Amino acid sequence: MTTTAQAPTGELDVPYEGLSPTAVADFNRDGFVHLSGVLSAGTVARYEPVITSEVIRLDTQHLPLSERDTYGRAFLQVSNLWRENEEVKRLVFARRLAGIAAALLGVHAVRLYHDQALYKEPGGGITPWHADQYYWPLSSDRCLTIWLPLQETPLDMGPLAFARGSHQLSHGRDLPISDESETRLRQVVAEQDFEDVVEPFALGDASFHRGWTFHHAGPNRGTQPRRVMTVIYMDAGIRVAEPTNDNQARDRDWMPGAEVGQVPRTPLNPVLYDSGK
């Protein structure tokens, strides 16, 4: 594991005060919420170069954009950076972020599933419509993803966009990220008259979306990479479910030693926040 100078605890352990009185209701109704000032500009500036350095070091994608498939053009993807770098671990384990997740999910504690850095290169393509929970062998929908940009993200860089209320729809949940999911889910979103919510992200903004919320992103037409850190949180009492597809079977790697029906209490799935502690 790479070790760097530790960042001071600062705001990472301080509760977020920006949740509006209606935020949880909005999240339950819409399937996502976009929050301002989740982290300060200074904290983002401290962690961005560390995360970027790890992405450069660990990324295994060497094909030029023109030779990749749709998934490969969407972003560079590196998982579980917290296991590689102590400073990244401090961000991934931040009680501030996990506390927001617990509040939105309506649970007293959340556990880590895994993290992912998602870097959309200049000229990178669309991120097709999909729902994250297609990949997760989990027993309930009490799980979510934080999407934390590491720079201001205007519309031309391809910020994450959500189909408002689509987490209530069961149709289309059998689709991995692909050209097919882009075509079929775009049609479903239009037919169901779901609003496609596309907004820029200011520095320090973050979104939280439910596992079954359909979402996508446009291409990066800017000149700089769209650098994003994501963390997936799950109800601390959630159990491992029987995989329903090959991707879920592979995702069992995030929960080694936890059998179907068990709570994944392993070193890779620590409790990040517990309101009783």
Coordinates of C-alpha atoms in Angstrom, one line a residue:
M1 CA 0.0 0.0 0.0
T2 CA 1.3 3.4 -0.9
T3 CA 1.6 5.8 2.0
T4 CA 1.5 9.6 1.7
A5 CA 1.5 12.4 4.2
Q6 CA -1.7 12.1 6.1
A7 CA -4.3 14.8 5.6
P8 CA -5.7 16.3 8.8
T9 CA -9.0 14.9 9.8
G10 CA -10.7 18.3 9.3
E11 CA -14.2 18.1 7.8
L12 CA -14.1 14.4 6.9
D13 CA -15.2 13.6 10.4
V14 CA -17.5 16.6 10.8
P15 CA -21.2 16.0 10.1
Y16 CA -22.6 17.6 6.9
E17 CA -25.1 20.3 7.8
G18 CA -26.4 20.9 4.3
L19 CA -29.2 18.3 4.2
S20 CA -32.5 20.2 3.8
P21 CA -35.6 19.2 5.8
T22 CA -36.9 17.6 2.6
A23 CA -33.7 15.9 1.4
V24 CA -34.6 12.4 2.5
A25 CA -38.1 12.7 1.0
D26 CA -36.6 14.0 -2.2
F27 CA -34.2 11.2 -2.3
N28 CA -36.9 8.6 -1.8
R29 CA -39.1 10.2 -4.4
D30 CA -36.5 10.9 -7.1
G31 CA -34.0 8.2 -6.5
F32 CA -31.1 10.7 -6.2
V33 CA -30.1 14.0 -4.7
H34 CA -27.5 16.6 -5.7
L35 CA -25.9 18.3 -2.7
S36 CA -23.8 21.4 -2.6
G37 CA -20.7 21.9 -0.5
V38 CA -20.3 18.3 0.6
L39 CA -16.6 18.9 0.7
S40 CA -14.7 22.2 0.7
A41 CA -12.6 23.3 -2.3
G42 CA -9.5 22.8 -0.2
T43 CA -10.3 19.2 0.7
V44 CA -11.1 18.4 -2.9
A45 CA -7.8 20.0 -4.0
R46 CA -5.9 17.9 -1.5
Y47 CA -7.3 14.6 -2.6
E48 CA -7.6 15.1 -6.3
P49 CA -3.8 14.7 -7.1
V50 CA -3.5 11.7 -4.8
I51 CA -6.4 9.9 -6.5
T52 CA -5.2 10.9 -10.0
S53 CA -1.8 9.6 -9.2
E54 CA -3.2 6.3 -8.2
V55 CA -5.4 6.1 -11.3
I56 CA -2.4 6.7 -13.5
R57 CA -0.4 4.1 -11.6
L58 CA -3.0 1.3 -11.5
D59 CA -5.0 1.8 -14.7
T60 CA -4.6 -1.1 -17.1
Q61 CA -6.3 0.5 -20.2
H62 CA -3.7 1.1 -22.9
L63 CA -5.8 1.1 -26.1
P64 CA -6.4 4.4 -27.8
L65 CA -10.0 5.7 -27.5
S66 CA -10.7 4.9 -31.1
E67 CA -10.0 1.2 -30.6
R68 CA -12.2 0.7 -27.5
D69 CA -15.8 -0.4 -27.2
T70 CA -18.5 1.8 -25.7
Y71 CA -17.7 0.8 -22.1
G72 CA -14.0 1.4 -22.6
R73 CA -14.6 4.9 -24.1
A74 CA -16.9 5.9 -21.3
F75 CA -14.2 6.1 -18.6
L76 CA -11.1 4.7 -17.0
Q77 CA -12.1 2.6 -14.0
V78 CA -10.0 1.7 -11.0
S79 CA -11.6 0.0 -8.0
N80 CA -10.7 -0.2 -4.3
L81 CA -8.2 2.6 -4.2
W82 CA -8.6 2.6 -0.4
R83 CA -6.6 -0.6 -0.3
E84 CA -3.7 1.0 -2.2
N85 CA -3.2 4.4 -0.5
E86 CA -3.7 5.5 3.1
E87 CA -4.8 9.0 2.2
V88 CA -7.4 7.8 -0.2
K89 CA -8.6 5.5 2.5
R90 CA -9.2 8.5 4.7
L91 CA -11.5 10.0 2.1
V92 CA -13.4 6.7 1.4
F93 CA -13.8 6.1 5.1
A94 CA -15.0 9.6 5.9
R95 CA -17.8 9.6 8.5
R96 CA -19.1 12.8 6.8
L97 CA -19.9 11.0 3.6
A98 CA -21.1 7.8 5.2
G99 CA -23.3 9.8 7.5
I100 CA -25.1 11.4 4.6
A101 CA -25.6 8.0 3.0
A102 CA -27.1 6.6 6.2
A103 CA -29.4 9.5 6.6
L104 CA -30.6 9.2 3.0
L105 CA -31.1 5.5 3.2
G106 CA -32.9 5.8 6.5
V107 CA -30.6 3.3 8.3
H108 CA -28.6 3.7 11.5
A109 CA -25.3 2.4 10.0
V110 CA -23.7 1.8 6.6
R111 CA -21.0 -0.5 5.5
L112 CA -18.5 -0.1 2.6
Y113 CA -19.1 -2.1 -0.6
H114 CA -16.2 -0.7 -2.6
D115 CA -15.0 2.4 -4.2
Q116 CA -14.3 3.3 -7.9
A117 CA -12.4 6.1 -9.5
L118 CA -14.1 6.9 -12.9
Y119 CA -12.1 9.2 -15.2
K120 CA -13.6 10.3 -18.5
E121 CA -10.8 11.4 -20.7
P122 CA -11.1 14.4 -23.1
G123 CA -12.9 13.0 -26.1
G124 CA -14.3 10.2 -24.0
G125 CA -17.7 8.9 -25.0
I126 CA -21.1 8.6 -23.3
T127 CA -21.7 6.5 -20.2
P128 CA -24.7 4.4 -21.4
W129 CA -28.0 4.4 -19.4
H130 CA -27.8 1.7 -16.6
A131 CA -28.6 0.9 -13.0
D132 CA -25.7 0.1 -10.6
Q133 CA -27.5 -2.5 -8.7
Y134 CA -27.6 -4.8 -11.7
Y135 CA -24.0 -5.6 -10.6
W136 CA -24.6 -6.0 -6.8
P137 CA -25.6 -9.4 -5.2
L138 CA -27.4 -7.7 -2.3
S139 CA -30.6 -8.6 -0.5
S140 CA -32.3 -5.2 -0.5
D141 CA -32.3 -1.8 -2.2
R142 CA -30.8 -0.1 0.9
C143 CA -27.6 0.9 -1.0
L144 CA -26.4 3.9 -2.9
T145 CA -23.4 5.5 -4.7
I146 CA -21.9 8.8 -4.0
W147 CA -20.6 10.5 -7.2
L148 CA -17.9 13.0 -6.1
P149 CA -16.3 15.1 -8.9
L150 CA -12.8 16.2 -8.3
Q151 CA -13.1 19.4 -10.3
E152 CA -15.9 21.7 -11.4
T153 CA -17.9 19.7 -13.9
P154 CA -19.8 21.8 -16.5
L155 CA -22.2 20.2 -18.9
D156 CA -19.6 19.8 -21.7
M157 CA -17.6 17.5 -19.4
G158 CA -20.4 14.9 -19.1
P159 CA -21.7 15.2 -15.5
L160 CA -23.8 12.3 -14.2
A161 CA -27.5 12.6 -15.1
F162 CA -30.5 10.8 -13.6
A163 CA -34.0 9.6 -14.7
R164 CA -36.1 11.1 -11.9
G165 CA -38.2 8.4 -10.2
S166 CA -36.9 5.6 -12.3
H167 CA -35.8 3.5 -9.2
Q168 CA -39.5 2.6 -8.9
L169 CA -39.5 0.8 -12.3
S170 CA -38.5 -2.8 -12.4
H171 CA -38.3 -3.0 -16.2
G172 CA -34.8 -2.8 -17.6
R173 CA -33.0 -4.0 -14.5
D174 CA -31.5 -7.0 -16.4
L175 CA -29.2 -4.8 -18.5
P176 CA -25.4 -4.3 -18.0
I177 CA -23.8 -1.1 -19.3
S178 CA -23.7 -1.5 -23.0
D179 CA -25.0 -0.2 -26.3
E180 CA -28.1 -2.2 -25.7
S181 CA -28.8 -0.6 -22.3
E182 CA -28.3 2.8 -23.9
T183 CA -30.9 2.1 -26.6
R184 CA -33.4 0.2 -24.5
L185 CA -33.3 2.4 -21.4
R186 CA -33.3 5.7 -23.3
Q187 CA -36.5 4.4 -24.9
V188 CA -38.0 3.4 -21.5
V189 CA -37.1 6.7 -20.0
A190 CA -38.9 8.5 -22.8
E191 CA -41.9 6.2 -22.7
Q192 CA -42.3 6.5 -19.0
D193 CA -41.9 10.3 -19.2
F194 CA -39.1 10.3 -16.6
E195 CA -37.3 13.6 -16.4
D196 CA -33.7 13.4 -17.5
V197 CA -32.0 15.6 -14.9
V198 CA -28.7 17.0 -16.2
E199 CA -26.9 19.6 -14.1
P200 CA -23.4 21.0 -13.8
F201 CA -21.5 20.2 -10.6
A202 CA -19.7 23.0 -8.7
L203 CA -16.4 22.2 -6.9
G204 CA -17.4 20.3 -3.7
D205 CA -20.8 19.2 -4.9
A206 CA -21.7 15.5 -4.9
S207 CA -24.7 13.4 -5.8
F208 CA -26.1 10.3 -4.1
H209 CA -28.2 7.9 -6.1
R210 CA -30.0 4.7 -5.3
G211 CA -28.9 1.4 -6.7
W212 CA -31.8 1.0 -9.0
T213 CA -31.9 4.6 -10.3
F214 CA -31.3 4.7 -14.0
H215 CA -28.5 7.2 -14.9
H216 CA -26.1 8.1 -17.6
A217 CA -23.5 10.7 -18.7
G218 CA -22.7 12.6 -21.8
P219 CA -19.3 12.6 -23.5
N220 CA -16.4 14.7 -22.3
R221 CA -16.1 17.5 -24.8
G222 CA -13.7 19.5 -22.6
T223 CA -9.9 19.5 -22.8
Q224 CA -9.3 18.1 -19.3
P225 CA -10.3 14.7 -17.8
R226 CA -13.5 14.5 -15.9
R227 CA -12.1 13.1 -12.6
V228 CA -14.6 11.4 -10.3
M229 CA -14.4 9.4 -7.1
T230 CA -17.3 7.1 -6.2
V231 CA -18.0 5.1 -3.1
I232 CA -20.8 2.5 -2.8
Y233 CA -22.4 2.3 0.6
M234 CA -24.9 -0.4 1.9
D235 CA -27.1 -0.8 4.9
A236 CA -24.8 -2.4 7.6
G237 CA -27.3 -5.2 8.0
I238 CA -27.7 -6.1 4.3
R239 CA -27.1 -9.7 3.3
V240 CA -25.4 -11.3 0.4
A241 CA -28.0 -12.5 -2.2
E242 CA -27.8 -15.3 -4.7
P243 CA -26.2 -13.8 -7.8
T244 CA -28.7 -13.4 -10.7
N245 CA -26.1 -12.8 -13.4
D246 CA -22.4 -13.4 -14.1
N247 CA -21.5 -9.8 -13.1
Q248 CA -23.0 -10.3 -9.7
A249 CA -21.1 -13.6 -9.3
R250 CA -17.9 -11.7 -10.0
D251 CA -18.9 -8.9 -7.6
R252 CA -18.8 -11.5 -4.8
D253 CA -15.1 -10.8 -4.8
W254 CA -15.9 -7.6 -2.8
M255 CA -17.2 -9.8 0.0
P256 CA -14.8 -12.7 0.4
G257 CA -15.9 -15.3 2.9
A258 CA -19.4 -14.1 3.2
E259 CA -21.9 -16.7 2.0
V260 CA -25.4 -16.2 0.6
G261 CA -27.7 -15.1 3.4
Q262 CA -24.9 -13.7 5.5
V263 CA -24.0 -10.1 6.4
P264 CA -20.6 -9.4 4.8
R265 CA -18.7 -8.6 7.9
T266 CA -15.2 -8.8 6.4
P267 CA -12.2 -6.5 6.5
L268 CA -13.2 -5.3 3.0
N269 CA -16.6 -4.3 4.1
P270 CA -16.1 -2.3 7.4
V271 CA -18.9 -0.2 9.0
L272 CA -18.1 3.4 8.0
Y273 CA -20.8 5.1 10.1
D274 CA -23.0 4.1 13.0
S275 CA -25.3 6.7 14.5
G276 CA -25.1 4.8 17.8
K277 CA -21.4 5.3 18.2

